[in-house]
């Protein structure tokens, strides 16, 4: 079964307006995209490392140098809010799982994800805390596309079976209904045809002037 089979729409109209990937088409420059990729790669290397103490200290010094180099260019929190800012910050959140092959409409999101080593919990399974982060990213994108900005009011995740690390998975999210400022959404994560986890969420549209 393909992802499009589950949604009943094989070729929807793609709607832009919220970041759908972390590649260079969304990040403002290929250099920034490479930095995000290198940061994720480093996180994978750190997990469970068996490096000796001298190597660890060498890497610490390199990371401290890199942090100092980037420090003058960090976000201050005083930047004016806009969708362009959101696109840049969302695309550089290296902790979030990478969502790829995204097809997004105002009612449906379909995509793929492979949880890398850095999301390992125990016994080859994705850490339980990584799944709410993933679902919040997915449902946040769908809740906000083509609409005024909304924030997560509640998020409930049901763990149906083990979600594997390092295996391509698919996700389908839908807008169930909109009631005034309230937006109710649902998403399911698939390993083949089997649902490993699903989530339901409530997003609430911000009032004018809210951040």
mmCIF file of N, CA and C in Angstrom, residues 41-140:
data_model
loop_
_atom_site.group_PDB
_atom_site.id
_atom_site.type_symbol
_atom_site.label_atom_id
_atom_site.label_comp_id
_atom_site.label_asym_id
_atom_site.label_seq_id
_atom_site.Cartn_x
_atom_site.Cartn_y
_atom_site.Cartn_z
ATOM 1 N N UNK A 41 24.731 14.726 11.561
ATOM 2 C CA UNK A 41 25.709 13.653 11.449
ATOM 3 C C UNK A 41 26.541 13.545 12.728
ATOM 4 N N UNK A 42 26.902 14.686 13.290
ATOM 5 C CA UNK A 42 27.659 14.696 14.535
ATOM 6 C C UNK A 42 26.857 14.054 15.664
ATOM 7 N N UNK A 43 25.563 14.368 15.733
ATOM 8 C CA UNK A 43 24.721 13.781 16.775
ATOM 9 C C UNK A 43 24.702 12.257 16.667
ATOM 10 N N UNK A 44 24.678 11.738 15.434
ATOM 11 C CA UNK A 44 24.720 10.294 15.242
ATOM 12 C C UNK A 44 26.037 9.705 15.735
ATOM 13 N N UNK A 45 27.140 10.432 15.505
ATOM 14 C CA UNK A 45 28.460 9.933 15.909
ATOM 15 C C UNK A 45 28.640 9.975 17.433
ATOM 16 N N UNK A 46 28.014 10.938 18.089
ATOM 17 C CA UNK A 46 28.159 11.072 19.542
ATOM 18 C C UNK A 46 27.436 9.953 20.278
ATOM 19 N N UNK A 47 26.282 9.532 19.749
ATOM 20 C CA UNK A 47 25.482 8.532 20.448
ATOM 21 C C UNK A 47 26.267 7.241 20.659
ATOM 22 N N UNK A 48 26.489 6.871 21.911
ATOM 23 C CA UNK A 48 27.153 5.618 22.237
ATOM 24 C C UNK A 48 28.603 5.528 21.804
ATOM 25 N N UNK A 49 29.266 6.663 21.582
ATOM 26 C CA UNK A 49 30.631 6.633 21.068
ATOM 27 C C UNK A 49 31.583 5.869 21.992
ATOM 28 N N UNK A 50 32.541 5.175 21.376
ATOM 29 C CA UNK A 50 33.564 4.437 22.102
ATOM 30 C C UNK A 50 34.924 5.114 21.962
ATOM 31 N N UNK A 51 34.897 6.387 21.556
ATOM 32 C CA UNK A 51 36.152 7.112 21.360
ATOM 33 C C UNK A 51 36.914 7.239 22.677
ATOM 34 N N UNK A 52 38.265 7.179 22.628
ATOM 35 C CA UNK A 52 39.076 7.319 23.847
ATOM 36 C C UNK A 52 39.049 8.757 24.365
ATOM 37 N N UNK A 53 39.457 8.960 25.615
ATOM 38 C CA UNK A 53 39.390 10.291 26.224
ATOM 39 C C UNK A 53 40.113 11.376 25.441
ATOM 40 N N UNK A 54 41.297 11.088 24.882
ATOM 41 C CA UNK A 54 42.027 12.131 24.164
ATOM 42 C C UNK A 54 41.270 12.580 22.918
ATOM 43 N N UNK A 55 40.605 11.624 22.244
ATOM 44 C CA UNK A 55 39.789 11.982 21.074
ATOM 45 C C UNK A 55 38.576 12.796 21.503
ATOM 46 N N UNK A 56 37.956 12.406 22.603
ATOM 47 C CA UNK A 56 36.793 13.152 23.093
ATOM 48 C C UNK A 56 37.158 14.601 23.393
ATOM 49 N N UNK A 57 38.289 14.816 24.049
ATOM 50 C CA UNK A 57 38.696 16.184 24.391
ATOM 51 C C UNK A 57 39.056 16.990 23.151
ATOM 52 N N UNK A 58 39.621 16.318 22.158
ATOM 53 C CA UNK A 58 39.925 17.005 20.901
ATOM 54 C C UNK A 58 38.644 17.477 20.229
ATOM 55 N N UNK A 59 37.641 16.621 20.224
ATOM 56 C CA UNK A 59 36.361 16.982 19.616
ATOM 57 C C UNK A 59 35.695 18.096 20.416
ATOM 58 N N UNK A 60 35.768 18.036 21.741
ATOM 59 C CA UNK A 60 35.206 19.101 22.576
ATOM 60 C C UNK A 60 35.802 20.444 22.196
ATOM 61 N N UNK A 61 37.109 20.497 22.024
ATOM 62 C CA UNK A 61 37.762 21.753 21.664
ATOM 63 C C UNK A 61 37.302 22.253 20.294
ATOM 64 N N UNK A 62 37.158 21.334 19.356
ATOM 65 C CA UNK A 62 36.681 21.717 18.027
ATOM 66 C C UNK A 62 35.257 22.271 18.091
ATOM 67 N N UNK A 63 34.405 21.621 18.896
ATOM 68 C CA UNK A 63 33.020 22.083 19.019
ATOM 69 C C UNK A 63 32.959 23.446 19.704
ATOM 70 N N UNK A 64 33.784 23.651 20.692
ATOM 71 C CA UNK A 64 33.816 24.949 21.361
ATOM 72 C C UNK A 64 34.258 26.044 20.394
ATOM 73 N N UNK A 65 35.228 25.720 19.539
ATOM 74 C CA UNK A 65 35.666 26.684 18.531
ATOM 75 C C UNK A 65 34.545 26.990 17.534
ATOM 76 N N UNK A 66 33.818 25.952 17.128
ATOM 77 C CA UNK A 66 32.713 26.148 16.191
ATOM 78 C C UNK A 66 31.608 26.986 16.826
ATOM 79 N N UNK A 67 31.314 26.729 18.086
ATOM 80 C CA UNK A 67 30.283 27.507 18.780
ATOM 81 C C UNK A 67 30.680 28.976 18.865
ATOM 82 N N UNK A 68 31.939 29.226 19.184
ATOM 83 C CA UNK A 68 32.410 30.609 19.274
ATOM 84 C C UNK A 68 32.347 31.298 17.919
ATOM 85 N N UNK A 69 32.599 30.536 16.852
ATOM 86 C CA UNK A 69 32.568 31.129 15.497
ATOM 87 C C UNK A 69 31.151 31.529 15.109
ATOM 88 N N UNK A 70 30.169 30.745 15.527
ATOM 89 C CA UNK A 70 28.779 31.025 15.168
ATOM 90 C C UNK A 70 28.098 32.005 16.112
ATOM 91 N N UNK A 71 28.653 32.191 17.292
ATOM 92 C CA UNK A 71 27.998 32.988 18.328
ATOM 93 C C UNK A 71 27.597 34.394 17.872
ATOM 94 N N UNK A 72 28.432 35.122 17.112
ATOM 95 C CA UNK A 72 28.024 36.478 16.704
ATOM 96 C C UNK A 72 26.803 36.518 15.799
ATOM 97 N N UNK A 73 26.420 35.362 15.246
ATOM 98 C CA UNK A 73 25.327 35.329 14.269
ATOM 99 C C UNK A 73 24.084 34.637 14.798
ATOM 100 N N UNK A 74 24.038 34.383 16.103
ATOM 101 C CA UNK A 74 22.885 33.680 16.651
ATOM 102 C C UNK A 74 21.646 34.566 16.661
ATOM 103 N N UNK A 75 20.458 33.946 16.663
ATOM 104 C CA UNK A 75 19.208 34.691 16.783
ATOM 105 C C UNK A 75 19.145 35.339 18.159
ATOM 106 N N UNK A 76 18.644 36.549 18.213
ATOM 107 C CA UNK A 76 18.588 37.272 19.485
ATOM 108 C C UNK A 76 17.218 37.197 20.136
ATOM 109 N N UNK A 77 16.210 36.790 19.362
ATOM 110 C CA UNK A 77 14.845 36.774 19.883
ATOM 111 C C UNK A 77 14.109 38.072 19.616
ATOM 112 N N UNK A 78 14.822 39.067 19.101
ATOM 113 C CA UNK A 78 14.192 40.356 18.815
ATOM 114 C C UNK A 78 13.839 40.506 17.339
ATOM 115 N N UNK A 79 14.136 39.464 16.535
ATOM 116 C CA UNK A 79 13.806 39.547 15.124
ATOM 117 C C UNK A 79 12.289 39.645 14.950
ATOM 118 N N UNK A 80 11.806 40.445 14.000
ATOM 119 C CA UNK A 80 10.349 40.547 13.790
ATOM 120 C C UNK A 80 9.789 39.223 13.305
ATOM 121 N N UNK A 81 8.673 38.761 13.880
ATOM 122 C CA UNK A 81 8.103 37.484 13.451
ATOM 123 C C UNK A 81 7.546 37.558 12.033
ATOM 124 N N UNK A 82 7.830 36.551 11.262
ATOM 125 C CA UNK A 82 7.301 36.466 9.900
ATOM 126 C C UNK A 82 7.449 35.028 9.445
ATOM 127 N N UNK A 83 6.774 34.679 8.349
ATOM 128 C CA UNK A 83 6.892 33.325 7.835
ATOM 129 C C UNK A 83 8.303 33.042 7.351
ATOM 130 N N UNK A 84 8.995 34.048 6.834
ATOM 131 C CA UNK A 84 10.367 33.809 6.384
ATOM 132 C C UNK A 84 11.251 33.412 7.565
ATOM 133 N N UNK A 85 11.046 34.025 8.729
ATOM 134 C CA UNK A 85 11.806 33.645 9.911
ATOM 135 C C UNK A 85 11.480 32.208 10.313
ATOM 136 N N UNK A 86 10.180 31.842 10.269
ATOM 137 C CA UNK A 86 9.797 30.495 10.633
ATOM 138 C C UNK A 86 10.422 29.466 9.696
ATOM 139 N N UNK A 87 10.453 29.781 8.414
ATOM 140 C CA UNK A 87 11.040 28.855 7.456
ATOM 141 C C UNK A 87 12.509 28.631 7.765
ATOM 142 N N UNK A 88 13.200 29.694 8.137
ATOM 143 C CA UNK A 88 14.622 29.548 8.419
ATOM 144 C C UNK A 88 14.845 28.775 9.718
ATOM 145 N N UNK A 89 14.120 29.126 10.783
ATOM 146 C CA UNK A 89 14.347 28.450 12.065
ATOM 147 C C UNK A 89 13.863 27.008 12.023
ATOM 148 N N UNK A 90 12.713 26.747 11.424
ATOM 149 C CA UNK A 90 12.212 25.373 11.358
ATOM 150 C C UNK A 90 13.172 24.485 10.583
ATOM 151 N N UNK A 91 13.744 25.021 9.525
ATOM 152 C CA UNK A 91 14.638 24.226 8.687
ATOM 153 C C UNK A 91 15.974 23.952 9.355
ATOM 154 N N UNK A 92 16.315 24.697 10.394
ATOM 155 C CA UNK A 92 17.597 24.494 11.062
ATOM 156 C C UNK A 92 17.446 23.834 12.427
ATOM 157 N N UNK A 93 16.271 23.330 12.747
ATOM 158 C CA UNK A 93 16.095 22.592 13.997
ATOM 159 C C UNK A 93 16.666 21.183 13.812
ATOM 160 N N UNK A 94 17.938 21.027 14.150
ATOM 161 C CA UNK A 94 18.612 19.768 13.866
ATOM 162 C C UNK A 94 18.125 18.625 14.743
ATOM 163 N N UNK A 95 17.402 18.924 15.832
ATOM 164 C CA UNK A 95 16.890 17.858 16.686
ATOM 165 C C UNK A 95 15.671 17.173 16.078
ATOM 166 N N UNK A 96 14.954 17.869 15.225
ATOM 167 C CA UNK A 96 13.722 17.307 14.669
ATOM 168 C C UNK A 96 14.041 16.258 13.608
ATOM 169 N N UNK A 97 13.305 15.144 13.579
ATOM 170 C CA UNK A 97 13.487 14.157 12.512
ATOM 171 C C UNK A 97 13.223 14.780 11.151
ATOM 172 N N UNK A 98 13.961 14.313 10.150
ATOM 173 C CA UNK A 98 13.851 14.884 8.805
ATOM 174 C C UNK A 98 12.663 14.277 8.059
ATOM 175 N N UNK A 99 11.743 15.122 7.650
ATOM 176 C CA UNK A 99 10.588 14.700 6.870
ATOM 177 C C UNK A 99 10.883 14.969 5.398
ATOM 178 N N UNK A 100 10.782 13.939 4.564
ATOM 179 C CA UNK A 100 11.119 14.060 3.151
ATOM 180 C C UNK A 100 9.954 13.606 2.278
ATOM 181 N N UNK A 101 10.112 13.810 0.967
ATOM 182 C CA UNK A 101 9.097 13.398 -0.014
ATOM 183 C C UNK A 101 7.720 13.902 0.382
ATOM 184 N N UNK A 102 7.656 15.148 0.786
ATOM 185 C CA UNK A 102 6.428 15.708 1.335
ATOM 186 C C UNK A 102 5.471 16.144 0.227
ATOM 187 N N UNK A 103 4.216 15.766 0.382
ATOM 188 C CA UNK A 103 3.123 16.303 -0.437
ATOM 189 C C UNK A 103 2.130 16.918 0.534
ATOM 190 N N UNK A 104 1.882 18.209 0.363
ATOM 191 C CA UNK A 104 1.118 18.965 1.359
ATOM 192 C C UNK A 104 -0.013 19.740 0.705
ATOM 193 N N UNK A 105 -1.212 19.544 1.217
ATOM 194 C CA UNK A 105 -2.353 20.353 0.818
ATOM 195 C C UNK A 105 -2.898 21.010 2.078
ATOM 196 N N UNK A 106 -3.987 21.753 1.954
ATOM 197 C CA UNK A 106 -4.558 22.383 3.138
ATOM 198 C C UNK A 106 -5.270 21.385 4.039
ATOM 199 N N UNK A 107 -5.464 20.146 3.576
ATOM 200 C CA UNK A 107 -6.176 19.158 4.394
ATOM 201 C C UNK A 107 -5.367 17.901 4.674
ATOM 202 N N UNK A 108 -4.269 17.692 3.947
ATOM 203 C CA UNK A 108 -3.529 16.440 4.072
ATOM 204 C C UNK A 108 -2.031 16.668 3.929
ATOM 205 N N UNK A 109 -1.267 15.933 4.712
ATOM 206 C CA UNK A 109 0.184 15.877 4.537
ATOM 207 C C UNK A 109 0.591 14.422 4.425
ATOM 208 N N UNK A 110 1.433 14.127 3.440
ATOM 209 C CA UNK A 110 2.012 12.801 3.284
ATOM 210 C C UNK A 110 3.519 12.956 3.163
ATOM 211 N N UNK A 111 4.261 12.075 3.770
ATOM 212 C CA UNK A 111 5.704 12.177 3.683
ATOM 213 C C UNK A 111 6.383 10.919 4.178
ATOM 214 N N UNK A 112 7.707 10.980 4.196
ATOM 215 C CA UNK A 112 8.512 9.854 4.640
ATOM 216 C C UNK A 112 9.518 10.320 5.674
ATOM 217 N N UNK A 113 9.932 9.397 6.545
ATOM 218 C CA UNK A 113 10.925 9.710 7.573
ATOM 219 C C UNK A 113 11.720 8.449 7.878
ATOM 220 N N UNK A 114 13.007 8.637 8.113
ATOM 221 C CA UNK A 114 13.859 7.569 8.628
ATOM 222 C C UNK A 114 14.501 8.090 9.905
ATOM 223 N N UNK A 115 14.187 7.485 11.024
ATOM 224 C CA UNK A 115 14.761 7.923 12.293
ATOM 225 C C UNK A 115 16.206 7.443 12.375
ATOM 226 N N UNK A 116 17.136 8.395 12.427
ATOM 227 C CA UNK A 116 18.554 8.073 12.433
ATOM 228 C C UNK A 116 18.982 7.539 13.799
ATOM 229 N N UNK A 117 20.255 7.175 13.898
ATOM 230 C CA UNK A 117 20.786 6.576 15.122
ATOM 231 C C UNK A 117 20.570 7.451 16.342
ATOM 232 N N UNK A 118 20.599 8.764 16.153
ATOM 233 C CA UNK A 118 20.484 9.667 17.304
ATOM 234 C C UNK A 118 19.127 9.553 18.008
ATOM 235 N N UNK A 119 18.162 8.917 17.380
ATOM 236 C CA UNK A 119 16.840 8.751 17.997
ATOM 237 C C UNK A 119 16.676 7.386 18.667
ATOM 238 N N UNK A 120 17.759 6.631 18.772
ATOM 239 C CA UNK A 120 17.676 5.299 19.356
ATOM 240 C C UNK A 120 17.309 5.359 20.829
ATOM 241 N N UNK A 121 16.325 4.556 21.209
ATOM 242 C CA UNK A 121 15.963 4.412 22.604
ATOM 243 C C UNK A 121 16.588 3.151 23.156
ATOM 244 N N UNK A 122 15.882 2.033 23.090
ATOM 245 C CA UNK A 122 16.418 0.759 23.532
ATOM 246 C C UNK A 122 15.992 -0.354 22.604
ATOM 247 N N UNK A 123 16.850 -1.365 22.464
ATOM 248 C CA UNK A 123 16.540 -2.557 21.665
ATOM 249 C C UNK A 123 16.150 -2.230 20.224
ATOM 250 N N UNK A 124 16.829 -1.243 19.642
ATOM 251 C CA UNK A 124 16.600 -0.924 18.237
ATOM 252 C C UNK A 124 15.352 -0.115 17.954
ATOM 253 N N UNK A 125 14.695 0.368 18.988
ATOM 254 C CA UNK A 125 13.454 1.131 18.808
ATOM 255 C C UNK A 125 13.727 2.626 18.921
ATOM 256 N N UNK A 126 12.908 3.400 18.242
ATOM 257 C CA UNK A 126 12.973 4.858 18.365
ATOM 258 C C UNK A 126 12.601 5.254 19.797
ATOM 259 N N UNK A 127 13.350 6.187 20.373
ATOM 260 C CA UNK A 127 13.062 6.688 21.718
ATOM 261 C C UNK A 127 11.642 7.251 21.758
ATOM 262 N N UNK A 128 10.911 6.898 22.807
ATOM 263 C CA UNK A 128 9.515 7.319 22.895
ATOM 264 C C UNK A 128 9.335 8.817 22.864
ATOM 265 N N UNK A 129 10.310 9.570 23.365
ATOM 266 C CA UNK A 129 10.181 11.024 23.361
ATOM 267 C C UNK A 129 10.363 11.657 22.002
ATOM 268 N N UNK A 130 10.968 10.920 21.049
ATOM 269 C CA UNK A 130 11.179 11.466 19.712
ATOM 270 C C UNK A 130 9.888 11.503 18.906
ATOM 271 N N UNK A 131 8.963 10.615 19.228
ATOM 272 C CA UNK A 131 7.729 10.537 18.441
ATOM 273 C C UNK A 131 6.800 11.729 18.663
ATOM 274 N N UNK A 132 6.580 12.202 19.893
ATOM 275 C CA UNK A 132 5.796 13.436 20.044
ATOM 276 C C UNK A 132 6.429 14.625 19.326
ATOM 277 N N UNK A 133 7.775 14.722 19.355
ATOM 278 C CA UNK A 133 8.456 15.792 18.629
ATOM 279 C C UNK A 133 8.166 15.697 17.139
ATOM 280 N N UNK A 134 8.257 14.482 16.599
ATOM 281 C CA UNK A 134 7.996 14.273 15.179
ATOM 282 C C UNK A 134 6.558 14.636 14.821
ATOM 283 N N UNK A 135 5.606 14.137 15.608
ATOM 284 C CA UNK A 135 4.199 14.405 15.295
ATOM 285 C C UNK A 135 3.879 15.900 15.425
ATOM 286 N N UNK A 136 4.473 16.574 16.395
ATOM 287 C CA UNK A 136 4.208 18.001 16.543
ATOM 288 C C UNK A 136 4.728 18.771 15.331
ATOM 289 N N UNK A 137 5.890 18.374 14.807
ATOM 290 C CA UNK A 137 6.422 18.998 13.591
ATOM 291 C C UNK A 137 5.469 18.773 12.415
ATOM 292 N N UNK A 138 5.055 17.527 12.229
ATOM 293 C CA UNK A 138 4.188 17.176 11.101
ATOM 294 C C UNK A 138 2.848 17.891 11.193
ATOM 295 N N UNK A 139 2.197 17.786 12.338
ATOM 296 C CA UNK A 139 0.868 18.376 12.485
ATOM 297 C C UNK A 139 0.932 19.893 12.505
ATOM 298 N N UNK A 140 2.035 20.452 13.015
ATOM 299 C CA UNK A 140 2.190 21.903 12.977
ATOM 300 C C UNK A 140 2.281 22.434 11.563
#
